Amino acid sequence: QPDLVERLISVDISPVSTAPVSEFSAYISAMKSVKIPDGLPRSAARQLADDQLRPVVQLPQLRQFLLTNLVEVEGRYVWRVNLEAISHHLADIMNFPVFHKPYPGPALFLGGSNSPYISSKDYPEIQRLFPKADVQYIEGAGHIVHQDKFEEFITAVLSFLPPP
């Protein structure tokens, strides 16, 4: 229902399957294998989880982002996100549904220059489905664009939106 959408912003994802470039499966496995003894203070638990994730999730910013999902429940540390459901449905999550009718409105595909999730090989499909699309990259940002380069992200988003 494109008439319900005035403008579209896609942040570091394109309308193609991203499974071939995704390390998410390894990240989920690493998160599942984190072991934290009960009763630790939050800071110690986060540091222990950070240490255990480090061999697989090498980027510190990405580890910190994942660790935002580590929560204490009744004295135990658990992941807020449903890792089992995500791991069982990762292929569905990483695929883009097939659409035949393009979205006619303005679209911004905003990627991180250090991320593989929007590549030049995706441009034909972006243009097919989003003929008014503009593809931009934020220099020095990875997949979590808003965390890596917050000010540049906000500037790009505000530039795309109509003035108030």
GROMACS .gro file of N, CA and C in nm:
model
  492
    1GLN      N    1   0.083  -0.118   0.000
    1GLN     CA    2   0.000   0.000   0.000
    1GLN      C    3   0.087   0.125   0.000
    2PRO      N    4   0.152   0.152  -0.113
    2PRO     CA    5   0.244   0.266  -0.119
    2PRO      C    6   0.179   0.400  -0.089
    3ASP      N    7   0.047   0.410  -0.107
    3ASP     CA    8  -0.020   0.537  -0.079
    3ASP      C    9  -0.020   0.572   0.070
    4LEU      N   10   0.011   0.476   0.155
    4LEU     CA   11   0.017   0.501   0.299
    4LEU      C   12   0.155   0.552   0.344
    5VAL      N   13   0.251   0.550   0.252
    5VAL     CA   14   0.388   0.588   0.287
    5VAL      C   15   0.426   0.714   0.210
    6GLU      N   16   0.458   0.820   0.283
    6GLU     CA   17   0.496   0.947   0.219
    6GLU      C   18   0.639   0.942   0.168
    7ARG      N   19   0.729   0.886   0.250
    7ARG     CA   20   0.871   0.874   0.218
    7ARG      C   21   0.924   0.749   0.286
    8LEU      N   22   1.031   0.696   0.231
    8LEU     CA   23   1.087   0.572   0.286
    8LEU      C   24   1.236   0.589   0.307
    9ILE      N   25   1.284   0.548   0.424
    9ILE     CA   26   1.428   0.546   0.451
    9ILE      C   27   1.466   0.404   0.488
   10SER      N   28   1.559   0.348   0.415
   10SER     CA   29   1.612   0.216   0.444
   10SER      C   30   1.755   0.235   0.495
   11VAL      N   31   1.781   0.190   0.616
   11VAL     CA   32   1.913   0.211   0.675
   11VAL      C   33   1.995   0.083   0.666
   12ASP      N   34   2.096   0.088   0.582
   12ASP     CA   35   2.196  -0.015   0.560
   12ASP      C   36   2.136  -0.152   0.530
   13ILE      N   37   2.038  -0.152   0.443
   13ILE     CA   38   1.981  -0.277   0.394
   13ILE      C   39   1.925  -0.247   0.255
   14SER      N   40   1.936  -0.344   0.166
   14SER     CA   41   1.883  -0.324   0.031
   14SER      C   42   1.780  -0.433   0.003
   15PRO      N   43   1.703  -0.418  -0.105
   15PRO     CA   44   1.594  -0.512  -0.132
   15PRO      C   45   1.641  -0.642  -0.199
   16VAL      N   46   1.744  -0.699  -0.141
   16VAL     CA   47   1.796  -0.828  -0.189
   16VAL      C   48   1.827  -0.913  -0.066
   17SER      N   49   1.849  -1.041  -0.088
   17SER     CA   50   1.888  -1.128   0.023
   17SER      C   51   2.024  -1.086   0.076
   18THR      N   52   2.036  -1.075   0.208
   18THR     CA   53   2.163  -1.037   0.268
   18THR      C   54   2.232  -1.156   0.334
   19ALA      N   55   2.176  -1.275   0.321
   19ALA     CA   56   2.234  -1.393   0.385
   19ALA      C   57   2.381  -1.414   0.347
   20PRO      N   58   2.420  -1.395   0.220
   20PRO     CA   59   2.560  -1.423   0.186
   20PRO      C   60   2.662  -1.333   0.256
   21VAL      N   61   2.622  -1.213   0.299
   21VAL     CA   62   2.717  -1.123   0.363
   21VAL      C   63   2.699  -1.116   0.514
   22SER      N   64   2.609  -1.195   0.568
   22SER     CA   65   2.575  -1.183   0.709
   22SER      C   66   2.657  -1.275   0.798
   23GLU      N   67   2.705  -1.218   0.907
   23GLU     CA   68   2.772  -1.295   1.011
   23GLU      C   69   2.678  -1.321   1.127
   24PHE      N   70   2.549  -1.287   1.110
   24PHE     CA   71   2.453  -1.294   1.219
   24PHE      C   72   2.444  -1.434   1.280
   25SER      N   73   2.454  -1.536   1.198
   25SER     CA   74   2.444  -1.673   1.250
   25SER      C   75   2.556  -1.698   1.352
   26ALA      N   76   2.675  -1.655   1.320
   26ALA     CA   77   2.788  -1.672   1.413
   26ALA      C   78   2.767  -1.587   1.538
   27TYR      N   79   2.713  -1.467   1.522
   27TYR     CA   80   2.688  -1.380   1.636
   27TYR      C   81   2.585  -1.443   1.730
   28ILE      N   82   2.479  -1.498   1.672
   28ILE     CA   83   2.375  -1.561   1.752
   28ILE      C   84   2.431  -1.680   1.828
   29SER      N   85   2.512  -1.762   1.761
   29SER     CA   86   2.575  -1.876   1.828
   29SER      C   87   2.663  -1.830   1.944
   30ALA      N   88   2.738  -1.724   1.920
   30ALA     CA   89   2.825  -1.670   2.026
   30ALA      C   90   2.742  -1.619   2.143
   31MET      N   91   2.632  -1.552   2.114
   31MET     CA   92   2.545  -1.502   2.221
   31MET      C   93   2.485  -1.617   2.300
   32LYS      N   94   2.444  -1.722   2.231
   32LYS     CA   95   2.386  -1.839   2.299
   32LYS      C   96   2.486  -1.907   2.392
   33SER      N   97   2.614  -1.900   2.356
   33SER     CA   98   2.715  -1.971   2.435
   33SER      C   99   2.770  -1.890   2.553
   34VAL      N  100   2.728  -1.766   2.567
   34VAL     CA  101   2.774  -1.683   2.679
   34VAL      C  102   2.726  -1.744   2.811
   35LYS      N  103   2.818  -1.759   2.902
   35LYS     CA  104   2.789  -1.813   3.036
   35LYS      C  105   2.826  -1.708   3.140
   36ILE      N  106   2.728  -1.673   3.223
   36ILE     CA  107   2.750  -1.574   3.328
   36ILE      C  108   2.697  -1.632   3.459
   37PRO      N  109   2.782  -1.640   3.561
   37PRO     CA  110   2.735  -1.690   3.691
   37PRO      C  111   2.628  -1.599   3.750
   38ASP      N  112   2.534  -1.659   3.821
   38ASP     CA  113   2.428  -1.583   3.886
   38ASP      C  114   2.487  -1.489   3.991
   39GLY      N  115   2.419  -1.378   4.011
   39GLY     CA  116   2.453  -1.288   4.120
   39GLY      C  117   2.562  -1.187   4.092
   40LEU      N  118   2.617  -1.185   3.971
   40LEU     CA  119   2.721  -1.087   3.942
   40LEU      C  120   2.659  -0.948   3.927
   41PRO      N  121   2.734  -0.845   3.964
   41PRO     CA  122   2.685  -0.710   3.936
   41PRO      C  123   2.675  -0.690   3.784
   42ARG      N  124   2.589  -0.600   3.743
   42ARG     CA  125   2.564  -0.577   3.600
   42ARG      C  126   2.692  -0.546   3.523
   43SER      N  127   2.775  -0.459   3.577
   43SER     CA  128   2.898  -0.421   3.506
   43SER      C  129   2.990  -0.542   3.486
   44ALA      N  130   3.002  -0.627   3.587
   44ALA     CA  131   3.087  -0.747   3.575
   44ALA      C  132   3.026  -0.845   3.475
   45ALA      N  133   2.895  -0.858   3.476
   45ALA     CA  134   2.827  -0.949   3.383
   45ALA      C  135   2.847  -0.903   3.239
   46ARG      N  136   2.833  -0.773   3.218
   46ARG     CA  137   2.852  -0.719   3.082
   46ARG      C  138   2.996  -0.738   3.036
   47GLN      N  139   3.091  -0.716   3.127
   47GLN     CA  140   3.233  -0.732   3.090
   47GLN      C  141   3.263  -0.878   3.057
   48LEU      N  142   3.209  -0.971   3.135
   48LEU     CA  143   3.228  -1.113   3.110
   48LEU      C  144   3.167  -1.152   2.975
   49ALA      N  145   3.047  -1.105   2.947
   49ALA     CA  146   2.982  -1.134   2.819
   49ALA      C  147   3.062  -1.073   2.704
   50ASP      N  148   3.110  -0.951   2.724
   50ASP     CA  149   3.192  -0.884   2.623
   50ASP      C  150   3.317  -0.968   2.592
   51ASP      N  151   3.383  -1.016   2.695
   51ASP     CA  152   3.503  -1.099   2.678
   51ASP      C  153   3.471  -1.227   2.601
   52GLN      N  154   3.355  -1.287   2.630
   52GLN     CA  155   3.318  -1.413   2.564
   52GLN      C  156   3.276  -1.391   2.419
   53LEU      N  157   3.220  -1.276   2.389
   53LEU     CA  158   3.178  -1.246   2.251
   53LEU      C  159   3.294  -1.202   2.162
   54ARG      N  160   3.398  -1.145   2.222
   54ARG     CA  161   3.508  -1.082   2.148
   54ARG      C  162   3.569  -1.170   2.038
   55PRO      N  163   3.594  -1.301   2.059
   55PRO     CA  164   3.655  -1.379   1.951
   55PRO      C  165   3.569  -1.387   1.823
   56VAL      N  166   3.438  -1.376   1.837
   56VAL     CA  167   3.350  -1.387   1.720
   56VAL      C  168   3.304  -1.249   1.672
   57VAL      N  169   3.270  -1.163   1.766
   57VAL     CA  170   3.221  -1.029   1.733
   57VAL      C  171   3.336  -0.932   1.761
   58GLN      N  172   3.417  -0.910   1.659
   58GLN     CA  173   3.542  -0.838   1.682
   58GLN      C  174   3.526  -0.687   1.692
   59LEU      N  175   3.424  -0.631   1.629
   59LEU     CA  176   3.406  -0.486   1.637
   59LEU      C  177   3.349  -0.447   1.773
   60PRO      N  178   3.420  -0.363   1.849
   60PRO     CA  179   3.372  -0.324   1.983
   60PRO      C  180   3.234  -0.258   1.980
   61GLN      N  181   3.206  -0.175   1.877
   61GLN     CA  182   3.076  -0.108   1.869
   61GLN      C  183   2.964  -0.209   1.852
   62LEU      N  184   2.988  -0.313   1.775
   62LEU     CA  185   2.887  -0.415   1.753
   62LEU      C  186   2.864  -0.496   1.880
   63ARG      N  187   2.972  -0.530   1.951
   63ARG     CA  188   2.956  -0.601   2.079
   63ARG      C  189   2.874  -0.517   2.176
   64GLN      N  190   2.905  -0.388   2.183
   64GLN     CA  191   2.830  -0.301   2.274
   64GLN      C  192   2.683  -0.296   2.236
   65PHE      N  193   2.655  -0.294   2.107
   65PHE     CA  194   2.516  -0.294   2.061
   65PHE      C  195   2.447  -0.424   2.102
   66LEU      N  196   2.513  -0.538   2.081
   66LEU     CA  197   2.454  -0.667   2.120
   66LEU      C  198   2.434  -0.674   2.271
   67LEU      N  199   2.528  -0.619   2.346
   67LEU     CA  200   2.519  -0.624   2.492
   67LEU      C  201   2.404  -0.541   2.548
   68THR      N  202   2.347  -0.452   2.468
   68THR     CA  203   2.229  -0.379   2.516
   68THR      C  204   2.112  -0.474   2.535
   69ASN      N  205   2.122  -0.594   2.479
   69ASN     CA  206   2.015  -0.694   2.493
   69ASN      C  207   2.039  -0.790   2.609
   70LEU      N  208   2.145  -0.772   2.685
   70LEU     CA  209   2.172  -0.854   2.802
   70LEU      C  210   2.103  -0.791   2.922
   71VAL      N  211   2.008  -0.863   2.980
   71VAL     CA  212   1.930  -0.808   3.091
   71VAL      C  213   1.930  -0.906   3.209
   72GLU      N  214   1.908  -0.851   3.327
   72GLU     CA  215   1.899  -0.933   3.448
   72GLU      C  216   1.753  -0.963   3.477
   73VAL      N  217   1.723  -1.092   3.495
   73VAL     CA  218   1.588  -1.136   3.528
   73VAL      C  219   1.600  -1.232   3.646
   74GLU      N  220   1.546  -1.190   3.760
   74GLU     CA  221   1.548  -1.271   3.882
   74GLU      C  222   1.688  -1.320   3.917
   75GLY      N  223   1.786  -1.229   3.911
   75GLY     CA  224   1.923  -1.262   3.950
   75GLY      C  225   2.006  -1.332   3.844
   76ARG      N  226   1.948  -1.362   3.729
   76ARG     CA  227   2.020  -1.429   3.620
   76ARG      C  228   2.027  -1.336   3.500
   77TYR      N  229   2.134  -1.348   3.423
   77TYR     CA  230   2.148  -1.267   3.302
   77TYR      C  231   2.104  -1.349   3.182
   78VAL      N  232   2.014  -1.288   3.104
   78VAL     CA  233   1.959  -1.353   2.986
   78VAL      C  234   1.957  -1.251   2.872
   79TRP      N  235   1.939  -1.302   2.752
   79TRP     CA  236   1.925  -1.215   2.636
   79TRP      C  237   1.779  -1.175   2.622
   80ARG      N  238   1.754  -1.048   2.607
   80ARG     CA  239   1.619  -0.994   2.592
   80ARG      C  240   1.555  -1.043   2.462
   81VAL      N  241   1.635  -1.061   2.358
   81VAL     CA  242   1.583  -1.107   2.229
   81VAL      C  243   1.573  -1.258   2.229
   82ASN      N  244   1.480  -1.309   2.151
   82ASN     CA  245   1.457  -1.453   2.142
   82ASN      C  246   1.556  -1.514   2.043
   83LEU      N  247   1.672  -1.554   2.093
   83LEU     CA  248   1.777  -1.606   2.006
   83LEU      C  249   1.735  -1.734   1.935
   84GLU      N  250   1.656  -1.817   2.000
   84GLU     CA  251   1.609  -1.941   1.936
   84GLU      C  252   1.524  -1.909   1.814
   85ALA      N  253   1.429  -1.820   1.830
   85ALA     CA  254   1.341  -1.784   1.719
   85ALA      C  255   1.420  -1.717   1.606
   86ILE      N  256   1.511  -1.629   1.643
   86ILE     CA  257   1.592  -1.561   1.541
   86ILE      C  258   1.677  -1.663   1.465
   87SER      N  259   1.741  -1.755   1.537
   87SER     CA  260   1.828  -1.852   1.469
   87SER      C  261   1.748  -1.946   1.380
   88HIS      N  262   1.627  -1.983   1.421
   88HIS     CA  263   1.544  -2.073   1.340
   88HIS      C  264   1.485  -2.003   1.217
   89HIS      N  265   1.474  -1.872   1.221
   89HIS     CA  266   1.412  -1.798   1.111
   89HIS      C  267   1.507  -1.698   1.047
   90LEU      N  268   1.636  -1.719   1.064
   90LEU     CA  269   1.734  -1.623   1.014
   90LEU      C  270   1.725  -1.607   0.862
   91ALA      N  271   1.704  -1.716   0.790
   91ALA     CA  272   1.694  -1.706   0.644
   91ALA      C  273   1.576  -1.616   0.604
   92ASP      N  274   1.465  -1.629   0.675
   92ASP     CA  275   1.349  -1.544   0.646
   92ASP      C  276   1.378  -1.398   0.679
   93ILE      N  277   1.446  -1.377   0.788
   93ILE     CA  278   1.478  -1.241   0.832
   93ILE      C  279   1.574  -1.175   0.733
   94MET      N  280   1.670  -1.250   0.683
   94MET     CA  281   1.774  -1.195   0.597
   94MET      C  282   1.730  -1.183   0.451
   95ASN      N  283   1.616  -1.240   0.415
   95ASN     CA  284   1.566  -1.228   0.277
   95ASN      C  285   1.473  -1.109   0.267
   96PHE      N  286   1.459  -1.061   0.147
   96PHE     CA  287   1.366  -0.952   0.119
   96PHE      C  288   1.250  -1.011   0.041
   97PRO      N  289   1.127  -0.978   0.077
   97PRO     CA  290   1.014  -1.037   0.004
   97PRO      C  291   1.014  -0.995  -0.143
   98VAL      N  292   0.954  -1.077  -0.227
   98VAL     CA  293   0.946  -1.048  -0.369
   98VAL      C  294   0.830  -0.951  -0.393
   99PHE      N  295   0.862  -0.839  -0.452
   99PHE     CA  296   0.761  -0.740  -0.491
   99PHE      C  297   0.775  -0.716  -0.641
  100HIS      N  298   0.662  -0.694  -0.705
  100HIS     CA  299   0.666  -0.667  -0.848
  100HIS      C  300   0.629  -0.522  -0.878
  101LYS      N  301   0.550  -0.463  -0.790
  101LYS     CA  302   0.506  -0.325  -0.811
  101LYS      C  303   0.601  -0.231  -0.736
  102PRO      N  304   0.658  -0.134  -0.805
  102PRO     CA  305   0.752  -0.043  -0.738
  102PRO      C  306   0.682   0.055  -0.646
  103TYR      N  307   0.758   0.105  -0.551
  103TYR     CA  308   0.712   0.212  -0.463
  103TYR      C  309   0.745   0.344  -0.534
  104PRO      N  310   0.644   0.428  -0.563
  104PRO     CA  311   0.668   0.546  -0.646
  104PRO      C  312   0.719   0.669  -0.572
  105GLY      N  313   0.720   0.667  -0.440
  105GLY     CA  314   0.757   0.785  -0.364
  105GLY      C  315   0.907   0.799  -0.345
  106PRO      N  316   0.948   0.907  -0.280
  106PRO     CA  317   1.090   0.928  -0.253
  106PRO      C  318   1.143   0.824  -0.155
  107ALA      N  319   1.263   0.775  -0.180
  107ALA     CA  320   1.325   0.675  -0.094
  107ALA      C  321   1.473   0.708  -0.077
  108LEU      N  322   1.521   0.685   0.043
  108LEU     CA  323   1.662   0.704   0.072
  108LEU      C  324   1.718   0.572   0.122
  109PHE      N  325   1.820   0.523   0.057
  109PHE     CA  326   1.894   0.406   0.104
  109PHE      C  327   2.023   0.461   0.162
  110LEU      N  328   2.032   0.456   0.294
  110LEU     CA  329   2.143   0.517   0.367
  110LEU      C  330   2.229   0.406   0.426
  111GLY      N  331   2.349   0.392   0.373
  111GLY     CA  332   2.437   0.285   0.418
  111GLY      C  333   2.562   0.336   0.484
  112GLY      N  334   2.629   0.244   0.554
  112GLY     CA  335   2.760   0.274   0.608
  112GLY      C  336   2.866   0.238   0.505
  113SER      N  337   2.964   0.322   0.488
  113SER     CA  338   3.067   0.295   0.386
  113SER      C  339   3.149   0.170   0.419
  114ASN      N  340   3.152   0.131   0.546
  114ASN     CA  341   3.228   0.012   0.587
  114ASN      C  342   3.140  -0.112   0.599
  115SER      N  343   3.021  -0.107   0.545
  115SER     CA  344   2.928  -0.218   0.556
  115SER      C  345   2.901  -0.278   0.418
  116PRO      N  346   2.882  -0.410   0.410
  116PRO     CA  347   2.854  -0.472   0.280
  116PRO      C  348   2.706  -0.481   0.245
  117TYR      N  349   2.617  -0.423   0.325
  117TYR     CA  350   2.474  -0.448   0.308
  117TYR      C  351   2.406  -0.369   0.197
  118ILE      N  352   2.467  -0.264   0.147
  118ILE     CA  353   2.419  -0.198   0.025
  118ILE      C  354   2.539  -0.187  -0.067
  119SER      N  355   2.538  -0.267  -0.173
  119SER     CA  356   2.652  -0.264  -0.265
  119SER      C  357   2.605  -0.222  -0.404
  120SER      N  358   2.699  -0.188  -0.488
  120SER     CA  359   2.665  -0.143  -0.624
  120SER      C  360   2.590  -0.251  -0.702
  121LYS      N  361   2.610  -0.377  -0.668
  121LYS     CA  362   2.535  -0.483  -0.738
  121LYS      C  363   2.387  -0.481  -0.702
  122ASP      N  364   2.351  -0.412  -0.594
  122ASP     CA  365   2.211  -0.400  -0.554
  122ASP      C  366   2.139  -0.285  -0.625
  123TYR      N  367   2.213  -0.194  -0.687
  123TYR     CA  368   2.153  -0.074  -0.746
  123TYR      C  369   2.043  -0.105  -0.848
  124PRO      N  370   2.058  -0.203  -0.937
  124PRO     CA  371   1.948  -0.229  -1.032
  124PRO      C  372   1.817  -0.266  -0.963
  125GLU      N  373   1.824  -0.348  -0.858
  125GLU     CA  374   1.702  -0.388  -0.788
  125GLU      C  375   1.646  -0.271  -0.707
  126ILE      N  376   1.732  -0.191  -0.649
  126ILE     CA  377   1.685  -0.071  -0.578
  126ILE      C  378   1.611   0.020  -0.677
  127GLN      N  379   1.670   0.043  -0.793
  127GLN     CA  380   1.607   0.131  -0.893
  127GLN      C  381   1.478   0.072  -0.948
  128ARG      N  382   1.472  -0.060  -0.963
  128ARG     CA  383   1.351  -0.124  -1.013
  128ARG      C  384   1.235  -0.106  -0.914
  129LEU      N  385   1.263  -0.130  -0.786
  129LEU     CA  386   1.156  -0.124  -0.685
  129LEU      C  387   1.133   0.016  -0.629
  130PHE      N  388   1.235   0.100  -0.636
  130PHE     CA  389   1.227   0.235  -0.579
  130PHE      C  390   1.284   0.333  -0.681
  131PRO      N  391   1.209   0.364  -0.788
  131PRO     CA  392   1.263   0.445  -0.897
  131PRO      C  393   1.308   0.586  -0.856
  132LYS      N  394   1.258   0.637  -0.745
  132LYS     CA  395   1.300   0.770  -0.698
  132LYS      C  396   1.404   0.758  -0.585
  133ALA      N  397   1.471   0.645  -0.577
  133ALA     CA  398   1.565   0.622  -0.467
  133ALA      C  399   1.694   0.701  -0.485
  134ASP      N  400   1.745   0.743  -0.373
  134ASP     CA  401   1.877   0.804  -0.364
  134ASP      C  402   1.957   0.713  -0.272
  135VAL      N  403   2.074   0.671  -0.316
  135VAL     CA  404   2.161   0.586  -0.234
  135VAL      C  405   2.276   0.673  -0.184
  136GLN      N  406   2.292   0.675  -0.052
  136GLN     CA  407   2.400   0.754   0.010
  136GLN      C  408   2.473   0.666   0.110
  137TYR      N  409   2.600   0.700   0.131
  137TYR     CA  410   2.682   0.629   0.229
  137TYR      C  411   2.739   0.729   0.328
  138ILE      N  412   2.742   0.688   0.453
  138ILE     CA  413   2.804   0.770   0.556
  138ILE      C  414   2.945   0.715   0.577
  139GLU      N  415   3.041   0.799   0.546
  139GLU     CA  416   3.182   0.760   0.551
  139GLU      C  417   3.221   0.719   0.692
  140GLY      N  418   3.286   0.604   0.702
  140GLY     CA  419   3.338   0.555   0.829
  140GLY      C  420   3.238   0.479   0.913
  141ALA      N  421   3.114   0.467   0.866
  141ALA     CA  422   3.011   0.395   0.944
  141ALA      C  423   3.005   0.250   0.899
  142GLY      N  424   2.975   0.164   0.993
  142GLY     CA  425   2.951   0.023   0.963
  142GLY      C  426   2.802  -0.002   0.952
  143HIS      N  427   2.760  -0.124   0.982
  143HIS     CA  428   2.619  -0.161   0.966
  143HIS      C  429   2.526  -0.085   1.062
  144ILE      N  430   2.574  -0.055   1.180
  144ILE     CA  431   2.490   0.018   1.276
  144ILE      C  432   2.519   0.167   1.259
  145VAL      N  433   2.470   0.219   1.149
  145VAL     CA  434   2.503   0.354   1.103
  145VAL      C  435   2.474   0.459   1.209
  146HIS      N  436   2.356   0.451   1.270
  146HIS     CA  437   2.316   0.552   1.368
  146HIS      C  438   2.403   0.551   1.493
  147GLN      N  439   2.463   0.437   1.523
  147GLN     CA  440   2.551   0.430   1.640
  147GLN      C  441   2.692   0.477   1.603
  148ASP      N  442   2.738   0.436   1.486
  148ASP     CA  443   2.875   0.467   1.445
  148ASP      C  444   2.896   0.615   1.415
  149LYS      N  445   2.800   0.676   1.347
  149LYS     CA  446   2.813   0.816   1.304
  149LYS      C  447   2.679   0.887   1.327
  150PHE      N  448   2.645   0.907   1.453
  150PHE     CA  449   2.513   0.959   1.490
  150PHE      C  450   2.482   1.093   1.425
  151GLU      N  451   2.572   1.190   1.437
  151GLU     CA  452   2.544   1.324   1.384
  151GLU      C  453   2.527   1.321   1.232
  152GLU      N  454   2.613   1.247   1.163
  152GLU     CA  455   2.603   1.238   1.018
  152GLU      C  456   2.473   1.167   0.978
  153PHE      N  457   2.434   1.067   1.056
  153PHE     CA  458   2.309   0.995   1.030
  153PHE      C  459   2.190   1.090   1.042
  154ILE      N  460   2.184   1.164   1.152
  154ILE     CA  461   2.074   1.258   1.175
  154ILE      C  462   2.070   1.365   1.065
  155THR      N  463   2.186   1.415   1.026
  155THR     CA  464   2.193   1.515   0.920
  155THR      C  465   2.136   1.461   0.789
  156ALA      N  466   2.174   1.337   0.753
  156ALA     CA  467   2.125   1.276   0.629
  156ALA      C  468   1.973   1.255   0.634
  157VAL      N  469   1.924   1.207   0.748
  157VAL     CA  470   1.779   1.184   0.762
  157VAL      C  471   1.703   1.316   0.754
  158LEU      N  472   1.749   1.417   0.827
  158LEU     CA  473   1.680   1.546   0.826
  158LEU      C  474   1.685   1.611   0.688
  159SER      N  475   1.792   1.591   0.614
  159SER     CA  476   1.803   1.646   0.479
  159SER      C  477   1.704   1.581   0.384
  160PHE      N  478   1.672   1.455   0.411
  160PHE     CA  479   1.578   1.383   0.325
  160PHE      C  480   1.433   1.417   0.356
  161LEU      N  481   1.405   1.447   0.482
  161LEU     CA  482   1.267   1.476   0.522
  161LEU      C  483   1.227   1.616   0.476
  162PRO      N  484   1.098   1.637   0.450
  162PRO     CA  485   1.055   1.772   0.411
  162PRO      C  486   1.068   1.866   0.531
  163PRO      N  487   1.088   1.994   0.504
  163PRO     CA  488   1.097   2.089   0.616
  163PRO      C  489   0.964   2.096   0.691
  164PRO      N  490   0.972   2.122   0.823
  164PRO     CA  491   0.848   2.126   0.903
  164PRO      C  492   0.756   2.241   0.863
   0.00000   0.00000   0.00000
